[in-house]
mmCIF file of C-alpha atoms in Angstrom:
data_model
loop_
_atom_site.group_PDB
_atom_site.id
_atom_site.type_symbol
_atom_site.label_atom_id
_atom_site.label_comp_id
_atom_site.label_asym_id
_atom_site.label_seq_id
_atom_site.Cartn_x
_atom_site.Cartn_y
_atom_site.Cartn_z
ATOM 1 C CA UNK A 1253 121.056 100.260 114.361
ATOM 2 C CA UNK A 1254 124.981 101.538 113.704
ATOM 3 C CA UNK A 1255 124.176 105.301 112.578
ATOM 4 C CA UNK A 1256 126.130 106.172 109.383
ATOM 5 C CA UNK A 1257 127.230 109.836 108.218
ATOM 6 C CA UNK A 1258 127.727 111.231 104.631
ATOM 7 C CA UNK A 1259 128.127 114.512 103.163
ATOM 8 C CA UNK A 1260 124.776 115.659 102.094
ATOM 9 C CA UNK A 1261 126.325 116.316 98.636
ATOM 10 C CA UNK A 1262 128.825 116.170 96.106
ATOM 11 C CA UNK A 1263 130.086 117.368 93.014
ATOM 12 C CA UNK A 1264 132.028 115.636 89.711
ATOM 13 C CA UNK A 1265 133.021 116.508 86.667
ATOM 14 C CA UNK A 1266 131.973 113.707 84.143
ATOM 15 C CA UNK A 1267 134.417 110.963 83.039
ATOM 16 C CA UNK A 1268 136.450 111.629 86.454
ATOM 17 C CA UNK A 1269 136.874 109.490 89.507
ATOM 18 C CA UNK A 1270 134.518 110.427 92.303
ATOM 19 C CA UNK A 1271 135.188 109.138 95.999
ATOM 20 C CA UNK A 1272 132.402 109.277 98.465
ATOM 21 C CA UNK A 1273 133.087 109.161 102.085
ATOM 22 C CA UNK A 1274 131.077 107.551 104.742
ATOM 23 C CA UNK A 1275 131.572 107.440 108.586
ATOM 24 C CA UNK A 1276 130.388 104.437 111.080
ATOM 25 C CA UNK A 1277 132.485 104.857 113.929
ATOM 26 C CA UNK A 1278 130.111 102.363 115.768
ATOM 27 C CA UNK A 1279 130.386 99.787 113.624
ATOM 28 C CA UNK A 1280 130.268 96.520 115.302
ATOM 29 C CA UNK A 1281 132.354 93.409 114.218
ATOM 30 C CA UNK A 1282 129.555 91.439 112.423
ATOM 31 C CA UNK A 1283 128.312 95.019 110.626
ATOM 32 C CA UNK A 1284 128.428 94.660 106.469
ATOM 33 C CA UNK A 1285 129.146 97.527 105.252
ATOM 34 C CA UNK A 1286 126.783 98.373 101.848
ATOM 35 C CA UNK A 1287 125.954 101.061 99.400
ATOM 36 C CA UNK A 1288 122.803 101.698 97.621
ATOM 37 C CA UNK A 1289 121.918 104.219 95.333
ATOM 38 C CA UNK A 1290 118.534 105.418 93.820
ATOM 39 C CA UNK A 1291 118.118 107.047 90.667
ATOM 40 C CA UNK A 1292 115.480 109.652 90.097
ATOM 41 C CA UNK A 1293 112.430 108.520 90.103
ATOM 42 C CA UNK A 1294 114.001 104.739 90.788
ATOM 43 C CA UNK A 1295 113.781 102.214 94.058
ATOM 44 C CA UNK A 1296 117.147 102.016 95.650
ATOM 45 C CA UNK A 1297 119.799 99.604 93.634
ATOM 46 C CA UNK A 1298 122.383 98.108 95.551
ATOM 47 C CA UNK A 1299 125.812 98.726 94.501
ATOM 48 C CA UNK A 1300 128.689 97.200 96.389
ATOM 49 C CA UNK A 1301 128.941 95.639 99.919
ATOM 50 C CA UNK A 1302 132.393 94.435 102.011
ATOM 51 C CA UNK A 1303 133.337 93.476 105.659
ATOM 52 C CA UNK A 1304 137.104 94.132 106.101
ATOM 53 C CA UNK A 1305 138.714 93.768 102.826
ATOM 54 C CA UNK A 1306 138.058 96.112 99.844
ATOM 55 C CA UNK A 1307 136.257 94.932 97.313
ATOM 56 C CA UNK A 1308 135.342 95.936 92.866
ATOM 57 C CA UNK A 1309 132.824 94.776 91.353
ATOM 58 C CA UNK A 1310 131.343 96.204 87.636
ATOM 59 C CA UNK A 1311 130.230 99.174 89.102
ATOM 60 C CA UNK A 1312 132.174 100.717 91.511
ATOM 61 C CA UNK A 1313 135.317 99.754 94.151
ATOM 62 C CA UNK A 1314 134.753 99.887 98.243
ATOM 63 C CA UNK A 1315 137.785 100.691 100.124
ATOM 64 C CA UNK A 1316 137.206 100.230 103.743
ATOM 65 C CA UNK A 1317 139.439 101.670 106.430
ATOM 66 C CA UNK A 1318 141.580 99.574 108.751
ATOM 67 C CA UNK A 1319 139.874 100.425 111.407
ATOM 68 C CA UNK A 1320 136.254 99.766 109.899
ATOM 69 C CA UNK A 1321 135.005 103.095 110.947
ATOM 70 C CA UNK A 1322 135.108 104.601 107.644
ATOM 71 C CA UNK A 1323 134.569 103.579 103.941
ATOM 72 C CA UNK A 1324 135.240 104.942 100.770
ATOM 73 C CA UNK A 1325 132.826 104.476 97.524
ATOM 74 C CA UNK A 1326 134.853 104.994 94.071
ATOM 75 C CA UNK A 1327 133.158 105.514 91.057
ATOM 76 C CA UNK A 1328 136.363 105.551 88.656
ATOM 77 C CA UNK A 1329 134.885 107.346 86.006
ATOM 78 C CA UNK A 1330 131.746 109.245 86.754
ATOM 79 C CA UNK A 1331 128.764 109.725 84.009
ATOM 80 C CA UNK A 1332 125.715 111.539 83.710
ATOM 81 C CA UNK A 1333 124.148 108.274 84.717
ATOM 82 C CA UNK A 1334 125.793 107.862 87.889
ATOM 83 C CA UNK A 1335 123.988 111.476 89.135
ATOM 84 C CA UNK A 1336 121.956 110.215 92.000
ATOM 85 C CA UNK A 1337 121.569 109.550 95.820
ATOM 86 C CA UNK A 1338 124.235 107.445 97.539
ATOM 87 C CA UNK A 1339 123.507 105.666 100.858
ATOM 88 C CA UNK A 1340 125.598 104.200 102.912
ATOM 89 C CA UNK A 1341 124.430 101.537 105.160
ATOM 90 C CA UNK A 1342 125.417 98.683 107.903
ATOM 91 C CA UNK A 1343 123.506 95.195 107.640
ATOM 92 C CA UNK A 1344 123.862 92.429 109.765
ATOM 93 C CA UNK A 1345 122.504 90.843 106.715
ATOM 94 C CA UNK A 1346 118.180 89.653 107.418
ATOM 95 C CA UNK A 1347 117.809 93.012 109.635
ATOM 96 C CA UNK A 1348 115.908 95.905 109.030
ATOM 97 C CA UNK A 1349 118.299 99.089 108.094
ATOM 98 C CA UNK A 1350 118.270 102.545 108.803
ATOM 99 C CA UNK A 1351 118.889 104.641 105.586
ATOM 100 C CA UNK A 1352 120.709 107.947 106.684
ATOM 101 C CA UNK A 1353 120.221 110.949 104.175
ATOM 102 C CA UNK A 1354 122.391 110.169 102.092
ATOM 103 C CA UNK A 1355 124.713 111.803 99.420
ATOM 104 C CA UNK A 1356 123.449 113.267 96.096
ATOM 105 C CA UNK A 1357 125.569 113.496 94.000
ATOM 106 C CA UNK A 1358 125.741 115.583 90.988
ATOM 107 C CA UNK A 1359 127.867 115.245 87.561
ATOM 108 C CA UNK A 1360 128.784 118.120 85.504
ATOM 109 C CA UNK A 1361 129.116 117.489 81.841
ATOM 110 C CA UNK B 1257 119.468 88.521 92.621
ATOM 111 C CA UNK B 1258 115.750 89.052 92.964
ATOM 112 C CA UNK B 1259 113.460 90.669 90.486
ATOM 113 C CA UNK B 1260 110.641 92.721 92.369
ATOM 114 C CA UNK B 1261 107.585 94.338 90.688
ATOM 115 C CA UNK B 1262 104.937 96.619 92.285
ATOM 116 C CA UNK B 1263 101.012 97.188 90.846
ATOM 117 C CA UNK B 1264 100.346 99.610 90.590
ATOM 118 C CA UNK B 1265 103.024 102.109 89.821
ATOM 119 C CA UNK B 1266 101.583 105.026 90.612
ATOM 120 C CA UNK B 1267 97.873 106.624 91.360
ATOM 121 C CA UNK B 1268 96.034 109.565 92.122
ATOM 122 C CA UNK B 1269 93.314 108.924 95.361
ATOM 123 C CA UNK B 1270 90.809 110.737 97.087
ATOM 124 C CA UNK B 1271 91.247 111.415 100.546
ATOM 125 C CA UNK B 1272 89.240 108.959 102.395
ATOM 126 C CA UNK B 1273 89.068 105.823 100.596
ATOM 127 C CA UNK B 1274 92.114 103.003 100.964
ATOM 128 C CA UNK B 1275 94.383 101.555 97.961
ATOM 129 C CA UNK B 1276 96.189 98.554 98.036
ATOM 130 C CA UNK B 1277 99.968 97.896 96.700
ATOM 131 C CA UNK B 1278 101.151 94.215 95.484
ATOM 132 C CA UNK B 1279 105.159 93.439 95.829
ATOM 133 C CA UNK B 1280 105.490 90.371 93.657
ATOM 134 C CA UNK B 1281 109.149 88.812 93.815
ATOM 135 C CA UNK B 1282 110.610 86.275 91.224
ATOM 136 C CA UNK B 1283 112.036 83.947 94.129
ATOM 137 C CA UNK B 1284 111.090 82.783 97.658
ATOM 138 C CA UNK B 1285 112.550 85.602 99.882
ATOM 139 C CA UNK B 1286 112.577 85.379 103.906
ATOM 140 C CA UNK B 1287 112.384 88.962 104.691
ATOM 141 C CA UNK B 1288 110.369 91.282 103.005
ATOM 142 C CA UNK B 1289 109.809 94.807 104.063
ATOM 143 C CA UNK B 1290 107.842 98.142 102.947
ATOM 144 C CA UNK B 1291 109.065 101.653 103.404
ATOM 145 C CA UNK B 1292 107.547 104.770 102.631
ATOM 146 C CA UNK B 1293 109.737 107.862 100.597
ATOM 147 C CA UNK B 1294 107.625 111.002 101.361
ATOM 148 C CA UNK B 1295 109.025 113.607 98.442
ATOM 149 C CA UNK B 1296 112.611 115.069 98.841
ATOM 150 C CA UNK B 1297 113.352 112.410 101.919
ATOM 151 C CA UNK B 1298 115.046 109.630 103.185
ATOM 152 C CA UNK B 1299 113.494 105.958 102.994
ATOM 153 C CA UNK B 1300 111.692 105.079 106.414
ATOM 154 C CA UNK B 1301 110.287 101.500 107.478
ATOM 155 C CA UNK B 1302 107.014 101.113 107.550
ATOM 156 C CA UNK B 1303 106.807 97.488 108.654
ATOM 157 C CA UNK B 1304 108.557 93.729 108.250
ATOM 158 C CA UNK B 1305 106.030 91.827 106.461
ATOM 159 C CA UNK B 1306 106.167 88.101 107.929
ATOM 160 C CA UNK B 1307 105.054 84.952 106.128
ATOM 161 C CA UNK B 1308 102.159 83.230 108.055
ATOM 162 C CA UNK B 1309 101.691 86.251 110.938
ATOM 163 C CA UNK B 1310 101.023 89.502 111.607
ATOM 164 C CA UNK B 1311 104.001 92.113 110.279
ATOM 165 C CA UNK B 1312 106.036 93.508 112.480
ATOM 166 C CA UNK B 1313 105.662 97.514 112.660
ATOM 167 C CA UNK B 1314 107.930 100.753 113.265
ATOM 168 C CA UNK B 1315 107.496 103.314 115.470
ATOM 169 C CA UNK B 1316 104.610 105.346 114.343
ATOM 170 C CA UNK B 1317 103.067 103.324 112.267
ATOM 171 C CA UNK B 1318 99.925 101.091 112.539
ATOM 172 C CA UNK B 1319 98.347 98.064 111.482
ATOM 173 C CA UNK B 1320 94.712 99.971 111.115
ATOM 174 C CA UNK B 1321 96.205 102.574 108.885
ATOM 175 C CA UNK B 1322 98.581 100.278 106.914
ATOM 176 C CA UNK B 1323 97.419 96.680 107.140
ATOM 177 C CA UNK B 1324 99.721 94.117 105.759
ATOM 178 C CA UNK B 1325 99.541 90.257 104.031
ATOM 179 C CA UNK B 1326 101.388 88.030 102.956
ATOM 180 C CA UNK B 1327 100.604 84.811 102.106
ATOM 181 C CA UNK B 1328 103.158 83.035 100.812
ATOM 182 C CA UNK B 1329 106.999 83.681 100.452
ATOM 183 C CA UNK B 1330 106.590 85.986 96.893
ATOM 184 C CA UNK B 1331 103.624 87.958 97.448
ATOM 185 C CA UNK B 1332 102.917 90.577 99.493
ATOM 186 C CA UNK B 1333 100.334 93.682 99.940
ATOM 187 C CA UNK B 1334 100.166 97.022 101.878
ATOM 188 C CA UNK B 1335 97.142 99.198 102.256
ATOM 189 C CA UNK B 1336 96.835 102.679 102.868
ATOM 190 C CA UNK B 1337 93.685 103.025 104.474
ATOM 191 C CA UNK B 1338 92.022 106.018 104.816
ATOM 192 C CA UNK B 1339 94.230 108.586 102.777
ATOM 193 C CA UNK B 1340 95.101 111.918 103.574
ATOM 194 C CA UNK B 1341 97.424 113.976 101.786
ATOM 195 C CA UNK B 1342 99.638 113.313 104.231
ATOM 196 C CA UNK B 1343 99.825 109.640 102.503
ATOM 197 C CA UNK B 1344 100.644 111.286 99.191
ATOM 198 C CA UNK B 1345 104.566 109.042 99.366
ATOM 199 C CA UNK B 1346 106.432 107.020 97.520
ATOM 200 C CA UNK B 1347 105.727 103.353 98.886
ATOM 201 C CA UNK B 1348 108.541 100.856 98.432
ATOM 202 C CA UNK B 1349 108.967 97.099 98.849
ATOM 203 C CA UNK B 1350 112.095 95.121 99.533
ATOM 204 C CA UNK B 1351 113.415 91.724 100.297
ATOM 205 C CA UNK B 1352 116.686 89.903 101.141
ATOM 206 C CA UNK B 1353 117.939 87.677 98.906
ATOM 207 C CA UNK B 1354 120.061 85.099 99.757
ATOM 208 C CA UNK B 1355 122.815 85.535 96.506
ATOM 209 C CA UNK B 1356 125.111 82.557 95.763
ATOM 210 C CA UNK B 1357 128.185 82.306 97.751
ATOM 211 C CA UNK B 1358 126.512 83.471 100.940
ATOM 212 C CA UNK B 1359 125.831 87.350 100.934
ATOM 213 C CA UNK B 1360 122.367 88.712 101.623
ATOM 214 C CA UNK B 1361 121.679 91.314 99.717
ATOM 215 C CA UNK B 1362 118.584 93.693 99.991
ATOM 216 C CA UNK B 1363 116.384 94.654 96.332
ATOM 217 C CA UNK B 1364 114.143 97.083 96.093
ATOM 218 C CA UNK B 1365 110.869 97.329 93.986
ATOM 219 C CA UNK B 1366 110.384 100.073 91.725
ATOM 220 C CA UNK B 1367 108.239 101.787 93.849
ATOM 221 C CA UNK B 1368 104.502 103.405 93.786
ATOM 222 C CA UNK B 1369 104.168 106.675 93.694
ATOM 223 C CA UNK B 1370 100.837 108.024 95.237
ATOM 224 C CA UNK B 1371 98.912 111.347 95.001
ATOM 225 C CA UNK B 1372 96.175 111.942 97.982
ATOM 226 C CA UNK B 1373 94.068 114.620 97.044
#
């Protein structure tokens, strides 16, 4: 499995944008790249996934580097709901995944 | 997307004995998996639960100690057999789902939290 690498945490201040970083500098060509997140005391909820492009959905926006080894997640206006763990992680899509450490990240009121 | 429950939630076991964990998910799925989420950690695979044959295990874990069915292409249980405190995880089942349009995207069930003592 493509290894990704995240900060182990982060902090926002509520109501602001928050942009978490994720490295896969072996990513191959057929590699999605997704984002999960899990809650406290919650399975793992998927968030947003993209292969070259960037891509929004309801929840957050992916930006994904030229290059494909890095990708951004953008929460554009963080809440005391969004305070969790954020994993970043490559699927070939019907393959088991390796979930890194992930980021937790933490929203100040 | 796919709607996935567990049974039971959570439960508090004596070392020794064995409990079993249903994954029930409101469509036909391909691939389902289990993981395990001991507290403060990562998710880690436990196995790939195939339809019709024997799952598929990780590194470091066994069929004896975590014996796994599934019978049709919704349903599927693990069993911790022969608990330790060691056991005392989270244990988590997911699937693909194909979504419309293409995309496979992976759910998660809720989880079940177990206590060995």
């Amino acid at each position: 499995d493509a290894k990704t690498t995240q900060p182990n945490s982060m902090e926002s201040n509520e109501e602001e944008p928050v942009h978490l970083p994720c490295n896969h500098s072996t990513i191959s060509g057929t590699d999605y790249i997704h984002w999960y997140r899990q809650l406290p005391s919650q399975g793992p909820e998927y968030v947003i996934h993209g292969l070259t492009s960037n891509v929004n959905n309801r929840m957050a926006s992916l930006a994904i580097a030229e290059d494909r080894k890095s990708s951004t997640l953008i929460l554009h206006r963080a809440t005391l709901r969004d305070a969790a763990v954020y994993y970043c992680i490559l699927s070939r899509g019907y393959q088991k995944v390796t979930f890194g450490t992930g980021t937790k990240l933490q929203v100040i009121p | 997307s796919a709607v996935i429950s567990q049974k039971p939630s959570r439960d508090i076991c004596q070392r020794g004995t064995s409990l079993t964990i249903q994954c029930q998910v409101d469509s036909q799925v391909t691939m389902m998996f289990w993981y395990r989420q001991q507290p403060g950690q990562s998710l880690t695979l436990i196995a790939t639960a195939n339809q019709g044959s024997e799952a598929t295990y990780e590194s470091g874990f066994v069929i004896d100690k975590f014996p796994i069915s599934r019978p049709n292409l919704t349903f599927s249980t693990l069993t911790v057999s022969n608990m330790s405190p060691e056991d005392s995880s989270i244990y988590l089942c997911s699937v693909y789902y194909l979504e419309t349009g293409g995309a496979e995207t992976q759910y998660f069930g809720p989880g079940t939290r177990l206590l060995v003592l």
